[in-house]
CSV table of C-alpha atoms in Angstrom, one decimal:
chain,number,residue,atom,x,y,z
A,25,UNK,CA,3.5,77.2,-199.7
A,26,UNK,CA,1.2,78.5,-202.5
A,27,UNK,CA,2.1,77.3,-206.0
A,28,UNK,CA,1.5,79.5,-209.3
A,29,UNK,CA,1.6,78.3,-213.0
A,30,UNK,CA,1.4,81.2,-215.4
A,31,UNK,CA,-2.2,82.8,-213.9
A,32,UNK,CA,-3.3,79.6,-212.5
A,33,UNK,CA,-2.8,79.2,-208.3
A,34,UNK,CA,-3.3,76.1,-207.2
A,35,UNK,CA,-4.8,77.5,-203.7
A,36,UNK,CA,-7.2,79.6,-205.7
A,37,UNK,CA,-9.8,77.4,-206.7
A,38,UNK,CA,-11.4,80.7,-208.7
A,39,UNK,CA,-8.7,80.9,-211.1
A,40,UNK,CA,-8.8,77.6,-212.1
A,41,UNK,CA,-12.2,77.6,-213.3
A,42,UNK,CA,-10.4,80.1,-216.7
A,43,UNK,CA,-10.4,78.8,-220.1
A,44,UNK,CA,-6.9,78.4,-221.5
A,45,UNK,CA,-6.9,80.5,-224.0
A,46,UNK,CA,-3.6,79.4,-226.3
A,47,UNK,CA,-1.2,76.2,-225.4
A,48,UNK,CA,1.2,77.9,-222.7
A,49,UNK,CA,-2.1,78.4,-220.8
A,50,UNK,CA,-3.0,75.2,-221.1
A,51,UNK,CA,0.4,74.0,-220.3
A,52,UNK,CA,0.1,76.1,-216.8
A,53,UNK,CA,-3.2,75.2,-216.0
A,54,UNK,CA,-2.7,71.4,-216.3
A,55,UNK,CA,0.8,72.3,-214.3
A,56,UNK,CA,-1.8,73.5,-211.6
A,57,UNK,CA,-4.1,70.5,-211.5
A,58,UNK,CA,-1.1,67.9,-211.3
A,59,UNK,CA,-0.6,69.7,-208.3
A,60,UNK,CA,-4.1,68.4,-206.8
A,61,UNK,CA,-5.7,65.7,-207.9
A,62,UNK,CA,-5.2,65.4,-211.6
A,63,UNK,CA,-2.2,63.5,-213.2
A,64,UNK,CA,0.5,65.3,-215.5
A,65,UNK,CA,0.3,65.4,-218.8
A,66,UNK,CA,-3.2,66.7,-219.6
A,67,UNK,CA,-3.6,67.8,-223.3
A,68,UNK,CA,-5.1,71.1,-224.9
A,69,UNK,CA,-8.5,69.4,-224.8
A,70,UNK,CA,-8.7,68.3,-221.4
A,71,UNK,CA,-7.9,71.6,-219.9
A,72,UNK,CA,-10.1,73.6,-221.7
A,73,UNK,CA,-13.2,71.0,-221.8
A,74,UNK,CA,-12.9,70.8,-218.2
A,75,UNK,CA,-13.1,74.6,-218.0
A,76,UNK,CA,-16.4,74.8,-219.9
A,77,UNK,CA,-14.3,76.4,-222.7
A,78,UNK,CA,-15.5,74.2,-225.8
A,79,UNK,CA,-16.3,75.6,-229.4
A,80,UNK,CA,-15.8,76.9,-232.1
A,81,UNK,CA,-13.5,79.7,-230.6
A,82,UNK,CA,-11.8,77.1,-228.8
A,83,UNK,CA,-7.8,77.1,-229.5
A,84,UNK,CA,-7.2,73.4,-230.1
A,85,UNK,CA,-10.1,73.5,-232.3
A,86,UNK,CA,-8.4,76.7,-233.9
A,87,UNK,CA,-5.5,75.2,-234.7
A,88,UNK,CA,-6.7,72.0,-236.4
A,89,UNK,CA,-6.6,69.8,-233.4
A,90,UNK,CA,-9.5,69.1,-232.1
A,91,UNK,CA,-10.1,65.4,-231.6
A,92,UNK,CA,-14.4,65.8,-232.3
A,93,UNK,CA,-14.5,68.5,-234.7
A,94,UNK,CA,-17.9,67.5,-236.2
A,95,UNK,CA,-19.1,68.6,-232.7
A,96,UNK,CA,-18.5,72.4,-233.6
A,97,UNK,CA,-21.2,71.7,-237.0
A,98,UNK,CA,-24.4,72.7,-235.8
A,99,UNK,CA,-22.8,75.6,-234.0
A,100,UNK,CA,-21.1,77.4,-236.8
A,101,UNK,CA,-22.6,79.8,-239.4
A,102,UNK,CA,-21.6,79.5,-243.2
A,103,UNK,CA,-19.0,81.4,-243.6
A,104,UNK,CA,-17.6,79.5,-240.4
A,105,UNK,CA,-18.8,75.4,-241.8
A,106,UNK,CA,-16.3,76.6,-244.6
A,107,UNK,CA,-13.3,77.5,-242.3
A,108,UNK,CA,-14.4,73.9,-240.6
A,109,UNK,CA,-14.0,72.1,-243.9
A,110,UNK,CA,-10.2,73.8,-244.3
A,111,UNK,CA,-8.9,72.8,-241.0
A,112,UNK,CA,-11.5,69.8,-241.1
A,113,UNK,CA,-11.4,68.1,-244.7
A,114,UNK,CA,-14.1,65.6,-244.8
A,115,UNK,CA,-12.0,61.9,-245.9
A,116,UNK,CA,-12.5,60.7,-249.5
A,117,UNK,CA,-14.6,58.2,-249.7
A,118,UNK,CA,-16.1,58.4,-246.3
A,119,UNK,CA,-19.9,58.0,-245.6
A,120,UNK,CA,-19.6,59.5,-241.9
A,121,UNK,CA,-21.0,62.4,-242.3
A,122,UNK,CA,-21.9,63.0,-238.8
């Protein structure tokens, strides 16, 4: 019995290997790995890390939850380090400026 999450089928190997691109699709494709060998619950960043879908266009990164954000730094241009700052803000008083 083949079993489908949104796009993701967990008999096709090949469609697993797609970055979620917003939260349902991340929702289906850690739906389709608790079905093998991976335990429920996966977050946004697991499922599209393990996809090889990290960056700066990355949705959880998009949306202001992105758990290494300072990561994205040396891959953004200007006008992008500024969006980084919004969603970002660096914390007053801080000296990690990594």
């Amino acid at each position: 019995m083949s079993r489908t999450f949104g796009k993701y089928n967990v008999n096709d190997i090949h469609s697993l290997a797609d970055t979620p691109k917003d939260e349902q699709e991340s929702k289906d494709y850690a739906n389709a790995l608790a079905q093998g060998n991976y335990p429920a619950g996966l977050d946004g960043c697991f499922t599209v890390g393990i996809s090889g879908g990290c960056g700066p266009d990355c949705w959880v990164y998009q949306n202001g939850e992105c758990g290494e954000p300072n990561e994205m730094i040396d891959r953004l241009t200007s006008d992008e380090l500024e969006e980084h700052y919004q969603l970002y803000p660096r914390k007053v008083g801080s000296t990690d400026e990594s």
